[in-house]
Amino acid sequence: MDRYLDEQVLALGEKLTQRLVALASFPTVSGKEYDAQQYICEQLKALQCDQIDVWDPDIESMRGHEAFVSSRNDFAGSPNVVGTWKGSGGGRSLIVNAHIDVVPPGDESEWTVPPFAGTVRNGRIFGRGVSDMKCAHAALLTCVEALHKAGRRLRGDLIFQSVIEEETGGAGTLSCALRGYQADGALIPEPVHMALCPAQQGVLYFRVHVTGKAGHGGERYLGVSAIEKAAFVLEALGELERRRGEEWNHPLYREVPIPFTINVGTIQGGAWPSMVPEHVAFEGRMGVAPGETLQQARCSMEDFLAGLEERDPWFREHPPQVEWLPNRLYSAQIPEDHPLVDTAKAAFAQVMQWQPQMAGTAFGTDASVLTNFAGTPTLVFGPGSVAHCADESIAVDTLLDYTRVMAQLIADWCGSD
Amino acid sequence: MDRYLDEQVLALGEKLTQRLVALASFPTVSGKEYDAQQYICEQLKALQCDQIDVWDPDIESMRGHEAFVSSRNDFAGSPNVVGTWKGSGGGRSLIVNAHIDVVPPGDESEWTVPPFAGTVRNGRIFGRGVSDMKCAHAALLTCVEALHKAGRRLRGDLIFQSVIEEETGGAGTLSCALRGYQADGALIPEPVHMALCPAQQGVLYFRVHVTGKAGHGGERYLGVSAIEKAAFVLEALGELERRRGEEWNHPLYREVPIPFTINVGTIQGGAWPSMVPEHVAFEGRMGVAPGETLQQARCSMEDFLAGLEERDPWFREHPPQVEWLPNRLYSAQIPEDHPLVDTAKAAFAQVMQWQPQMAGTAFGTDASVLTNFAGTPTLVFGPGSVAHCADESIAVDTLLDYTRVMAQLIADWCGSD
């Protein structure tokens, strides 16, 4: 371990917290990223970044791409920011990709702190996005500052991508890829509890329509309840979920209770309390295994739903219809013994004094673009744990540990003089 | 049987159809009853009605009444019409209660005819409300015309109530009751397939809230799906439904597959496909057995839901919450050997040459007001069968048969000279 570098990181602990508090105060939901990205630019300038690239992604040039997903009409006023510290030569380049956008705070009455205030309390920093994933911005900037203070000059390029639109489909990272950014490796600090994740599951979103037969509720036995039929389909989907977990028996998901979940998140159906409901639709997400194509995953559900007619003749004439929603993310993976993984493992073990947990992600990430479409082997590794919920937060100590590991990882991967 | 009277009804068959066609052309959804009630008034005048009482029900005077239900602010422009043919004396009085309001036509693309045109095709009259229950208006008016043509003068009063708001809670009939109308018996021609129904079930409407624990869908095993918990509650309610059918082992419902249904008609829950849903609400109707109070019925569901904690400990901390919706109708019944039932049975058998089916209704009716709050023993008996759906219709022959029975019934019950 580079102890001197580590000391510099430790000395910047207070500043690390301040950076995250500052970032957490920007309410960067989709479309509101501008001010936070300005803050990032100022930080990059202060840290002698060699090249600062700021642009509003051009939606039209991305529309034809197979990884493009967005419901926005344009990204005007929502810039990507990429800062590059040029290496002195002879080292490996590294992308650190962190999204600046956050999901909405939801019901603010469930928060015990304001969601966009960056409150520090009992050793934790609270706010929407502190875990997912502005902690990454704070950590990377602090790593660079520590490298400077330690007098380390990297050999390979360090490319910091502060991107938009991760939470809504990944168009920010796709725009980076199409702009030509690639590297020998990439790190995405999504909230994975400090695990190293060489594999990321993909995700498909679906809506299933179930049909019944309307009728008066007082004689409901003359109708067919779409709610009852939907309950049957929901129960059956648990079986598909189990089957898919066994089929894609992935080593990094062996410890996970349900490796590739089929989560039904919404349901809506029926028109009147006193009518037998004629239609129910439910929406959900399905995990796509690393190594599985989106099309394979779609077919597995379509085939399964078609097969339900053998269990209930009603479905023969009224099969559940699956509609695939626009959002989806490819799965991605790099070998478990990829040099980037080895470097990260070593850096982790040196700093933390124990071996990191190896895992696959429970969600899709921008790694699906970097690994699959930007020729950049990507490792997901981040300190966050609590995300997308009220009182999102991160422990100050965990953030500092992570930053210490990240500094070693950068120095080791890129090489330093 | 009064054969001469029957011949007069048969001779008026064409006019009977014309009356229903005319009535079906008025789109009398709640708030749009005026023109149809004017038509009724004209018919009453043409039929030498002794007293025609027309008034907009006063909502304020009803609000405190335990049977009052309405979501309207007033009934201005929505008159009740009551026509009374005074009896010559010595007979029993009869109310014929028929509602002029209809439920909305729903998705008109599912109709093969315009819903408010009164189309006659293949021996059936089509239109929203022809079965439920403008056929009753046409039948009653035709009965009176036939009685006149046959030279019959009734001994008891015949009171024809053409009321509003049956489909939305019964405020029209309640207003008649509070205005002082009552009689020795009443007939409500709801669509019961020509069965005689001395018993009517009541109905309660409920909304049940089921709570889960939110979380990321990719790690759904860390959350608790409110949709899964709701499916459990829905399944369990089937058991309550069976239990209630057995408990209120009512003779008139013995042939019914599910005597007092618990029909769940709507469901809604969850916020995002990729979140474990935290809340689901479903709405439904619960049949109230004749002889059962609304409070008894409410308690039976509340107790049942509270007991679910023994099957799933989740419900101990997060019990399903039932909310009772404003609409409800009392159950009602008269003895199976009530003289009105006997009279109806005899009239039916004489005209149809077979014994009528005896039954309890599968739904609530305005009998809940007449029997319980207007001191008027009420029998539900009507010719309709297909109601509240696209292509609502009634067979011309069935309507004529019904009118023939009704004429005999009126003459026998009221007595005639």
mmCIF file of N, CA and C in Angstrom, chain A residues 104 110 193 201 205-206 215-221 225 227 231 234 238 241 256-278 280 282-285 325 362-363 385 387-388, chain B residues 104 110 193 201 205-206 215-222 225 227 231 234 238 241 256-259 261-278 280 282-285 325 362-363 385 387-388:
data_model
loop_
_atom_site.group_PDB
_atom_site.id
_atom_site.type_symbol
_atom_site.label_atom_id
_atom_site.label_comp_id
_atom_site.label_asym_id
_atom_site.label_seq_id
_atom_site.Cartn_x
_atom_site.Cartn_y
_atom_site.Cartn_z
ATOM 1 N N PRO A 104 -36.384 10.914 -7.730
ATOM 2 C CA PRO A 104 -37.114 11.891 -6.910
ATOM 3 C C PRO A 104 -37.164 11.442 -5.442
ATOM 4 N N GLU A 110 -41.945 11.139 4.732
ATOM 5 C CA GLU A 110 -41.284 9.960 5.293
ATOM 6 C C GLU A 110 -39.814 10.233 5.639
ATOM 7 N N HIS A 193 -22.559 -1.826 -1.377
ATOM 8 C CA HIS A 193 -22.091 -2.190 -0.037
ATOM 9 C C HIS A 193 -20.611 -2.543 -0.037
ATOM 10 N N GLN A 201 -26.368 -7.597 -13.515
ATOM 11 C CA GLN A 201 -27.537 -8.112 -14.226
ATOM 12 C C GLN A 201 -28.156 -7.008 -15.075
ATOM 13 N N TYR A 205 -38.308 -4.268 -18.321
ATOM 14 C CA TYR A 205 -39.546 -3.836 -17.666
ATOM 15 C C TYR A 205 -40.728 -4.313 -18.497
ATOM 16 N N PHE A 206 -41.724 -4.821 -17.816
ATOM 17 C CA PHE A 206 -42.852 -5.422 -18.524
ATOM 18 C C PHE A 206 -44.178 -4.951 -17.957
ATOM 19 N N GLY A 215 -69.152 -8.911 -15.227
ATOM 20 C CA GLY A 215 -70.449 -9.379 -14.781
ATOM 21 C C GLY A 215 -70.819 -8.636 -13.514
ATOM 22 N N HIS A 216 -72.047 -8.835 -13.055
ATOM 23 C CA HIS A 216 -72.482 -8.182 -11.817
ATOM 24 C C HIS A 216 -71.830 -8.882 -10.625
ATOM 25 N N GLY A 217 -71.307 -8.076 -9.715
ATOM 26 C CA GLY A 217 -70.611 -8.637 -8.569
ATOM 27 C C GLY A 217 -71.475 -9.521 -7.692
ATOM 28 N N GLY A 218 -72.788 -9.254 -7.658
ATOM 29 C CA GLY A 218 -73.690 -10.062 -6.839
ATOM 30 C C GLY A 218 -73.841 -11.472 -7.379
ATOM 31 N N GLU A 219 -73.538 -11.622 -8.663
ATOM 32 C CA GLU A 219 -73.540 -12.955 -9.284
ATOM 33 C C GLU A 219 -72.162 -13.205 -9.879
ATOM 34 N N ARG A 220 -71.159 -13.004 -9.060
ATOM 35 C CA ARG A 220 -69.799 -13.023 -9.601
ATOM 36 C C ARG A 220 -69.420 -14.367 -10.212
ATOM 37 N N TYR A 221 -70.134 -15.425 -9.785
ATOM 38 C CA TYR A 221 -69.890 -16.761 -10.332
ATOM 39 C C TYR A 221 -70.259 -16.858 -11.803
ATOM 40 N N SER A 225 -63.161 -13.328 -12.765
ATOM 41 C CA SER A 225 -62.446 -12.179 -12.206
ATOM 42 C C SER A 225 -61.029 -12.086 -12.752
ATOM 43 N N ILE A 227 -58.921 -10.160 -11.578
ATOM 44 C CA ILE A 227 -58.048 -10.043 -10.400
ATOM 45 C C ILE A 227 -57.634 -11.436 -9.918
ATOM 46 N N ALA A 231 -53.874 -12.948 -9.944
ATOM 47 C CA ALA A 231 -53.225 -13.528 -8.758
ATOM 48 C C ALA A 231 -52.602 -14.878 -9.108
ATOM 49 N N LEU A 234 -49.446 -14.137 -11.063
ATOM 50 C CA LEU A 234 -48.403 -13.625 -10.163
ATOM 51 C C LEU A 234 -47.748 -14.759 -9.384
ATOM 52 N N GLY A 238 -43.506 -16.580 -9.730
ATOM 53 C CA GLY A 238 -42.515 -16.952 -8.726
ATOM 54 C C GLY A 238 -41.752 -18.202 -9.161
ATOM 55 N N GLU A 241 -39.286 -17.298 -11.842
ATOM 56 C CA GLU A 241 -38.156 -16.629 -11.181
ATOM 57 C C GLU A 241 -37.179 -17.670 -10.615
ATOM 58 N N VAL A 256 -27.120 -15.220 -3.352
ATOM 59 C CA VAL A 256 -28.270 -14.305 -3.395
ATOM 60 C C VAL A 256 -29.565 -15.109 -3.314
ATOM 61 N N PRO A 257 -30.486 -14.728 -2.429
ATOM 62 C CA PRO A 257 -31.733 -15.507 -2.287
ATOM 63 C C PRO A 257 -32.483 -15.640 -3.613
ATOM 64 N N ILE A 258 -32.591 -14.556 -4.343
ATOM 65 C CA ILE A 258 -33.228 -14.605 -5.665
ATOM 66 C C ILE A 258 -32.304 -13.846 -6.623
ATOM 67 N N PRO A 259 -31.545 -14.584 -7.430
ATOM 68 C CA PRO A 259 -30.515 -13.909 -8.228
ATOM 69 C C PRO A 259 -31.083 -12.870 -9.196
ATOM 70 N N PHE A 260 -32.080 -13.277 -9.973
ATOM 71 C CA PHE A 260 -32.598 -12.383 -11.014
ATOM 72 C C PHE A 260 -34.092 -12.225 -10.777
ATOM 73 N N THR A 261 -34.425 -11.275 -9.941
ATOM 74 C CA THR A 261 -35.801 -11.197 -9.464
ATOM 75 C C THR A 261 -36.779 -10.820 -10.571
ATOM 76 N N ILE A 262 -37.973 -11.331 -10.417
ATOM 77 C CA ILE A 262 -39.119 -10.806 -11.161
ATOM 78 C C ILE A 262 -39.954 -10.081 -10.121
ATOM 79 N N ASN A 263 -39.851 -8.780 -10.118
ATOM 80 C CA ASN A 263 -40.551 -7.971 -9.115
ATOM 81 C C ASN A 263 -41.754 -7.300 -9.758
ATOM 82 N N VAL A 264 -42.920 -7.608 -9.238
ATOM 83 C CA VAL A 264 -44.119 -6.909 -9.707
ATOM 84 C C VAL A 264 -44.322 -5.697 -8.810
ATOM 85 N N GLY A 265 -44.248 -4.526 -9.419
ATOM 86 C CA GLY A 265 -44.225 -3.294 -8.640
ATOM 87 C C GLY A 265 -45.524 -2.516 -8.633
ATOM 88 N N THR A 266 -46.348 -2.730 -9.644
ATOM 89 C CA THR A 266 -47.635 -2.022 -9.686
ATOM 90 C C THR A 266 -48.717 -2.978 -10.174
ATOM 91 N N ILE A 267 -49.927 -2.674 -9.773
ATOM 92 C CA ILE A 267 -51.079 -3.435 -10.273
ATOM 93 C C ILE A 267 -52.267 -2.495 -10.351
ATOM 94 N N GLN A 268 -53.060 -2.681 -11.357
ATOM 95 C CA GLN A 268 -54.252 -1.849 -11.504
ATOM 96 C C GLN A 268 -55.281 -2.630 -12.305
ATOM 97 N N GLY A 269 -56.520 -2.594 -11.845
ATOM 98 C CA GLY A 269 -57.527 -3.288 -12.617
ATOM 99 C C GLY A 269 -58.924 -3.073 -12.095
ATOM 100 N N GLY A 270 -59.881 -3.353 -12.956
ATOM 101 C CA GLY A 270 -61.283 -3.260 -12.587
ATOM 102 C C GLY A 270 -61.789 -1.843 -12.655
ATOM 103 N N ALA A 271 -63.122 -1.718 -12.734
ATOM 104 C CA ALA A 271 -63.722 -0.397 -12.916
ATOM 105 C C ALA A 271 -64.640 -0.009 -11.752
ATOM 106 N N TRP A 272 -65.357 -0.973 -11.193
ATOM 107 C CA TRP A 272 -66.319 -0.682 -10.131
ATOM 108 C C TRP A 272 -66.262 -1.774 -9.080
ATOM 109 N N PRO A 273 -66.463 -1.410 -7.808
ATOM 110 C CA PRO A 273 -66.450 -2.429 -6.759
ATOM 111 C C PRO A 273 -67.468 -3.538 -7.004
ATOM 112 N N SER A 274 -68.592 -3.183 -7.639
ATOM 113 C CA SER A 274 -69.668 -4.166 -7.770
ATOM 114 C C SER A 274 -69.662 -4.888 -9.110
ATOM 115 N N MET A 275 -68.592 -4.696 -9.881
ATOM 116 C CA MET A 275 -68.487 -5.424 -11.142
ATOM 117 C C MET A 275 -67.405 -6.488 -11.010
ATOM 118 N N VAL A 276 -67.589 -7.617 -11.674
ATOM 119 C CA VAL A 276 -66.488 -8.566 -11.799
ATOM 120 C C VAL A 276 -65.454 -7.933 -12.732
ATOM 121 N N PRO A 277 -64.205 -7.800 -12.266
ATOM 122 C CA PRO A 277 -63.216 -7.050 -13.064
ATOM 123 C C PRO A 277 -62.837 -7.798 -14.339
ATOM 124 N N GLU A 278 -62.789 -7.038 -15.424
ATOM 125 C CA GLU A 278 -62.587 -7.619 -16.745
ATOM 126 C C GLU A 278 -61.127 -7.550 -17.172
ATOM 127 N N VAL A 280 -56.959 -6.636 -15.749
ATOM 128 C CA VAL A 280 -55.944 -6.210 -14.785
ATOM 129 C C VAL A 280 -54.626 -6.089 -15.527
ATOM 130 N N PHE A 282 -50.459 -5.521 -14.632
ATOM 131 C CA PHE A 282 -49.427 -5.288 -13.615
ATOM 132 C C PHE A 282 -48.095 -5.065 -14.310
ATOM 133 N N GLU A 283 -47.259 -4.273 -13.651
ATOM 134 C CA GLU A 283 -45.971 -3.909 -14.222
ATOM 135 C C GLU A 283 -44.853 -4.391 -13.307
ATOM 136 N N GLY A 284 -43.748 -4.724 -13.914
ATOM 137 C CA GLY A 284 -42.644 -5.183 -13.097
ATOM 138 C C GLY A 284 -41.321 -5.112 -13.806
ATOM 139 N N ARG A 285 -40.313 -5.592 -13.104
ATOM 140 C CA ARG A 285 -38.962 -5.672 -13.649
ATOM 141 C C ARG A 285 -38.506 -7.110 -13.586
ATOM 142 N N LEU A 325 -41.846 -2.761 -21.845
ATOM 143 C CA LEU A 325 -41.776 -1.301 -21.726
ATOM 144 C C LEU A 325 -40.438 -0.816 -22.296
ATOM 145 N N ALA A 362 -27.503 -6.457 -8.141
ATOM 146 C CA ALA A 362 -28.930 -6.790 -8.132
ATOM 147 C C ALA A 362 -29.704 -5.899 -9.101
ATOM 148 N N PHE A 363 -28.991 -5.033 -9.791
ATOM 149 C CA PHE A 363 -29.671 -4.080 -10.682
ATOM 150 C C PHE A 363 -28.798 -3.808 -11.902
ATOM 151 N N SER A 385 -25.229 1.932 0.257
ATOM 152 C CA SER A 385 -26.045 0.747 0.526
ATOM 153 C C SER A 385 -27.529 1.103 0.514
ATOM 154 N N ALA A 387 -30.460 3.173 -0.833
ATOM 155 C CA ALA A 387 -30.752 4.064 -1.956
ATOM 156 C C ALA A 387 -32.229 4.011 -2.310
ATOM 157 N N HIS A 388 -32.690 4.975 -3.046
ATOM 158 C CA HIS A 388 -34.059 4.993 -3.580
ATOM 159 C C HIS A 388 -35.107 4.911 -2.472
ATOM 160 N N PRO B 104 -74.498 4.307 -16.617
ATOM 161 C CA PRO B 104 -73.939 4.770 -17.894
ATOM 162 C C PRO B 104 -73.727 3.601 -18.862
ATOM 163 N N GLU B 110 -68.469 -1.407 -27.460
ATOM 164 C CA GLU B 110 -68.857 -2.802 -27.223
ATOM 165 C C GLU B 110 -70.333 -3.052 -27.554
ATOM 166 N N HIS B 193 -85.226 -12.171 -13.839
ATOM 167 C CA HIS B 193 -85.551 -13.309 -14.718
ATOM 168 C C HIS B 193 -86.941 -13.874 -14.414
ATOM 169 N N GLN B 201 -80.961 -9.315 -0.813
ATOM 170 C CA GLN B 201 -79.756 -9.113 -0.028
ATOM 171 C C GLN B 201 -79.410 -7.636 0.017
ATOM 172 N N TYR B 205 -70.156 -1.695 0.531
ATOM 173 C CA TYR B 205 -68.986 -1.491 -0.323
ATOM 174 C C TYR B 205 -67.794 -1.187 0.560
ATOM 175 N N PHE B 206 -66.682 -1.799 0.225
ATOM 176 C CA PHE B 206 -65.499 -1.668 1.087
ATOM 177 C C PHE B 206 -64.253 -1.362 0.260
ATOM 178 N N GLY B 215 -38.894 -1.442 -1.191
ATOM 179 C CA GLY B 215 -37.506 -1.824 -1.380
ATOM 180 C C GLY B 215 -37.221 -1.869 -2.871
ATOM 181 N N HIS B 216 -35.952 -2.084 -3.208
ATOM 182 C CA HIS B 216 -35.580 -2.157 -4.616
ATOM 183 C C HIS B 216 -36.002 -3.511 -5.176
ATOM 184 N N GLY B 217 -36.622 -3.471 -6.347
ATOM 185 C CA GLY B 217 -37.132 -4.701 -6.940
ATOM 186 C C GLY B 217 -36.064 -5.739 -7.211
ATOM 187 N N GLY B 218 -34.828 -5.292 -7.473
ATOM 188 C CA GLY B 218 -33.748 -6.232 -7.748
ATOM 189 C C GLY B 218 -33.360 -7.038 -6.516
ATOM 190 N N GLU B 219 -33.707 -6.501 -5.339
ATOM 191 C CA GLU B 219 -33.482 -7.225 -4.082
ATOM 192 C C GLU B 219 -34.824 -7.366 -3.377
ATOM 193 N N ARG B 220 -35.790 -7.844 -4.110
ATOM 194 C CA ARG B 220 -37.151 -7.811 -3.578
ATOM 195 C C ARG B 220 -37.307 -8.633 -2.307
ATOM 196 N N TYR B 221 -36.391 -9.586 -2.110
ATOM 197 C CA TYR B 221 -36.428 -10.411 -0.906
ATOM 198 C C TYR B 221 -36.134 -9.590 0.356
ATOM 199 N N LEU B 222 -35.656 -8.364 0.198
ATOM 200 C CA LEU B 222 -35.436 -7.494 1.364
ATOM 201 C C LEU B 222 -36.688 -6.681 1.694
ATOM 202 N N SER B 225 -43.796 -7.516 -0.413
ATOM 203 C CA SER B 225 -44.677 -7.042 -1.476
ATOM 204 C C SER B 225 -46.122 -6.921 -1.000
ATOM 205 N N ILE B 227 -48.471 -6.416 -2.928
ATOM 206 C CA ILE B 227 -49.279 -7.143 -3.920
ATOM 207 C C ILE B 227 -49.392 -8.622 -3.516
ATOM 208 N N ALA B 231 -52.802 -10.512 -2.431
ATOM 209 C CA ALA B 231 -53.262 -11.761 -3.047
ATOM 210 C C ALA B 231 -53.644 -12.771 -1.966
ATOM 211 N N LEU B 234 -56.988 -11.667 -0.585
ATOM 212 C CA LEU B 234 -58.050 -11.945 -1.558
ATOM 213 C C LEU B 234 -58.436 -13.422 -1.525
ATOM 214 N N GLY B 238 -62.262 -15.479 0.026
ATOM 215 C CA GLY B 238 -63.098 -16.533 -0.546
ATOM 216 C C GLY B 238 -63.643 -17.434 0.558
ATOM 217 N N GLU B 241 -66.386 -15.671 2.408
ATOM 218 C CA GLU B 241 -67.574 -15.709 1.562
ATOM 219 C C GLU B 241 -68.305 -17.052 1.719
ATOM 220 N N VAL B 256 -78.227 -21.028 -5.032
ATOM 221 C CA VAL B 256 -77.274 -20.046 -5.581
ATOM 222 C C VAL B 256 -75.848 -20.493 -5.264
ATOM 223 N N PRO B 257 -74.971 -20.518 -6.275
ATOM 224 C CA PRO B 257 -73.594 -20.984 -6.034
ATOM 225 C C PRO B 257 -72.910 -20.213 -4.905
ATOM 226 N N ILE B 258 -73.039 -18.906 -4.910
ATOM 227 C CA ILE B 258 -72.475 -18.082 -3.834
ATOM 228 C C ILE B 258 -73.570 -17.108 -3.411
ATOM 229 N N PRO B 259 -74.239 -17.396 -2.280
ATOM 230 C CA PRO B 259 -75.426 -16.592 -1.936
ATOM 231 C C PRO B 259 -75.109 -15.107 -1.760
ATOM 232 N N THR B 261 -72.171 -12.788 -2.229
ATOM 233 C CA THR B 261 -70.804 -12.725 -2.754
ATOM 234 C C THR B 261 -69.988 -11.621 -2.109
ATOM 235 N N ILE B 262 -68.711 -11.881 -2.011
ATOM 236 C CA ILE B 262 -67.728 -10.833 -1.754
ATOM 237 C C ILE B 262 -66.988 -10.676 -3.076
ATOM 238 N N ASN B 263 -67.339 -9.630 -3.793
ATOM 239 C CA ASN B 263 -66.751 -9.416 -5.120
ATOM 240 C C ASN B 263 -65.734 -8.297 -5.038
ATOM 241 N N VAL B 264 -64.493 -8.621 -5.369
ATOM 242 C CA VAL B 264 -63.475 -7.568 -5.440
ATOM 243 C C VAL B 264 -63.451 -7.060 -6.874
ATOM 244 N N GLY B 265 -63.792 -5.788 -7.011
ATOM 245 C CA GLY B 265 -63.995 -5.235 -8.348
ATOM 246 C C GLY B 265 -62.864 -4.379 -8.862
ATOM 247 N N THR B 266 -62.069 -3.816 -7.963
ATOM 248 C CA THR B 266 -60.937 -2.997 -8.403
ATOM 249 C C THR B 266 -59.734 -3.293 -7.528
ATOM 250 N N ILE B 267 -58.583 -3.045 -8.100
ATOM 251 C CA ILE B 267 -57.343 -3.169 -7.327
ATOM 252 C C ILE B 267 -56.364 -2.144 -7.857
ATOM 253 N N GLN B 268 -55.596 -1.592 -6.971
ATOM 254 C CA GLN B 268 -54.595 -0.611 -7.372
ATOM 255 C C GLN B 268 -53.495 -0.600 -6.330
ATOM 256 N N GLY B 269 -52.258 -0.586 -6.811
ATOM 257 C CA GLY B 269 -51.177 -0.529 -5.840
ATOM 258 C C GLY B 269 -49.827 -0.385 -6.475
ATOM 259 N N GLY B 270 -48.880 0.041 -5.657
ATOM 260 C CA GLY B 270 -47.494 0.179 -6.099
ATOM 261 C C GLY B 270 -47.277 1.451 -6.878
ATOM 262 N N ALA B 271 -45.999 1.841 -6.966
ATOM 263 C CA ALA B 271 -45.659 3.111 -7.601
ATOM 264 C C ALA B 271 -44.775 2.936 -8.830
ATOM 265 N N TRP B 272 -43.855 1.981 -8.791
ATOM 266 C CA TRP B 272 -42.892 1.803 -9.879
ATOM 267 C C TRP B 272 -42.692 0.321 -10.130
ATOM 268 N N PRO B 273 -42.481 -0.049 -11.386
ATOM 269 C CA PRO B 273 -42.243 -1.466 -11.687
ATOM 270 C C PRO B 273 -41.051 -2.032 -10.924
ATOM 271 N N SER B 274 -40.052 -1.196 -10.649
ATOM 272 C CA SER B 274 -38.827 -1.721 -10.053
ATOM 273 C C SER B 274 -38.791 -1.556 -8.538
ATOM 274 N N MET B 275 -39.910 -1.166 -7.944
ATOM 275 C CA MET B 275 -39.966 -1.069 -6.489
ATOM 276 C C MET B 275 -40.819 -2.197 -5.937
ATOM 277 N N VAL B 276 -40.464 -2.697 -4.781
ATOM 278 C CA VAL B 276 -41.366 -3.600 -4.060
ATOM 279 C C VAL B 276 -42.552 -2.754 -3.592
ATOM 280 N N PRO B 277 -43.768 -3.137 -3.973
ATOM 281 C CA PRO B 277 -44.912 -2.274 -3.682
ATOM 282 C C PRO B 277 -45.237 -2.232 -2.186
ATOM 283 N N GLU B 278 -45.484 -1.028 -1.721
ATOM 284 C CA GLU B 278 -45.648 -0.792 -0.293
ATOM 285 C C GLU B 278 -47.126 -0.764 0.111
ATOM 286 N N VAL B 280 -51.299 -1.591 -1.334
ATOM 287 C CA VAL B 280 -52.312 -1.987 -2.311
ATOM 288 C C VAL B 280 -53.672 -1.718 -1.690
ATOM 289 N N PHE B 282 -57.804 -2.524 -2.516
ATOM 290 C CA PHE B 282 -58.796 -3.098 -3.423
ATOM 291 C C PHE B 282 -60.188 -2.782 -2.901
ATOM 292 N N GLU B 283 -61.128 -2.654 -3.840
ATOM 293 C CA GLU B 283 -62.493 -2.284 -3.501
ATOM 294 C C GLU B 283 -63.444 -3.396 -3.917
ATOM 295 N N GLY B 284 -64.486 -3.525 -3.167
ATOM 296 C CA GLY B 284 -65.428 -4.562 -3.529
ATOM 297 C C GLY B 284 -66.786 -4.359 -2.902
ATOM 298 N N ARG B 285 -67.639 -5.326 -3.147
ATOM 299 C CA ARG B 285 -68.981 -5.323 -2.568
ATOM 300 C C ARG B 285 -69.136 -6.618 -1.790
ATOM 301 N N LEU B 325 -67.162 2.131 2.396
ATOM 302 C CA LEU B 325 -67.490 3.230 1.480
ATOM 303 C C LEU B 325 -68.923 3.694 1.759
ATOM 304 N N ALA B 362 -79.781 -11.184 -5.985
ATOM 305 C CA ALA B 362 -78.320 -11.188 -5.893
ATOM 306 C C ALA B 362 -77.786 -9.787 -5.653
ATOM 307 N N PHE B 363 -78.686 -8.833 -5.510
ATOM 308 C CA PHE B 363 -78.257 -7.441 -5.357
ATOM 309 C C PHE B 363 -79.228 -6.708 -4.441
ATOM 310 N N SER B 385 -83.271 -9.539 -17.460
ATOM 311 C CA SER B 385 -82.227 -10.492 -17.089
ATOM 312 C C SER B 385 -80.851 -9.911 -17.377
ATOM 313 N N ALA B 387 -78.450 -6.938 -17.630
ATOM 314 C CA ALA B 387 -78.396 -5.531 -17.221
ATOM 315 C C ALA B 387 -76.955 -5.096 -16.977
ATOM 316 N N HIS B 388 -76.736 -3.816 -16.946
ATOM 317 C CA HIS B 388 -75.415 -3.239 -16.609
ATOM 318 C C HIS B 388 -74.314 -3.712 -17.548
#
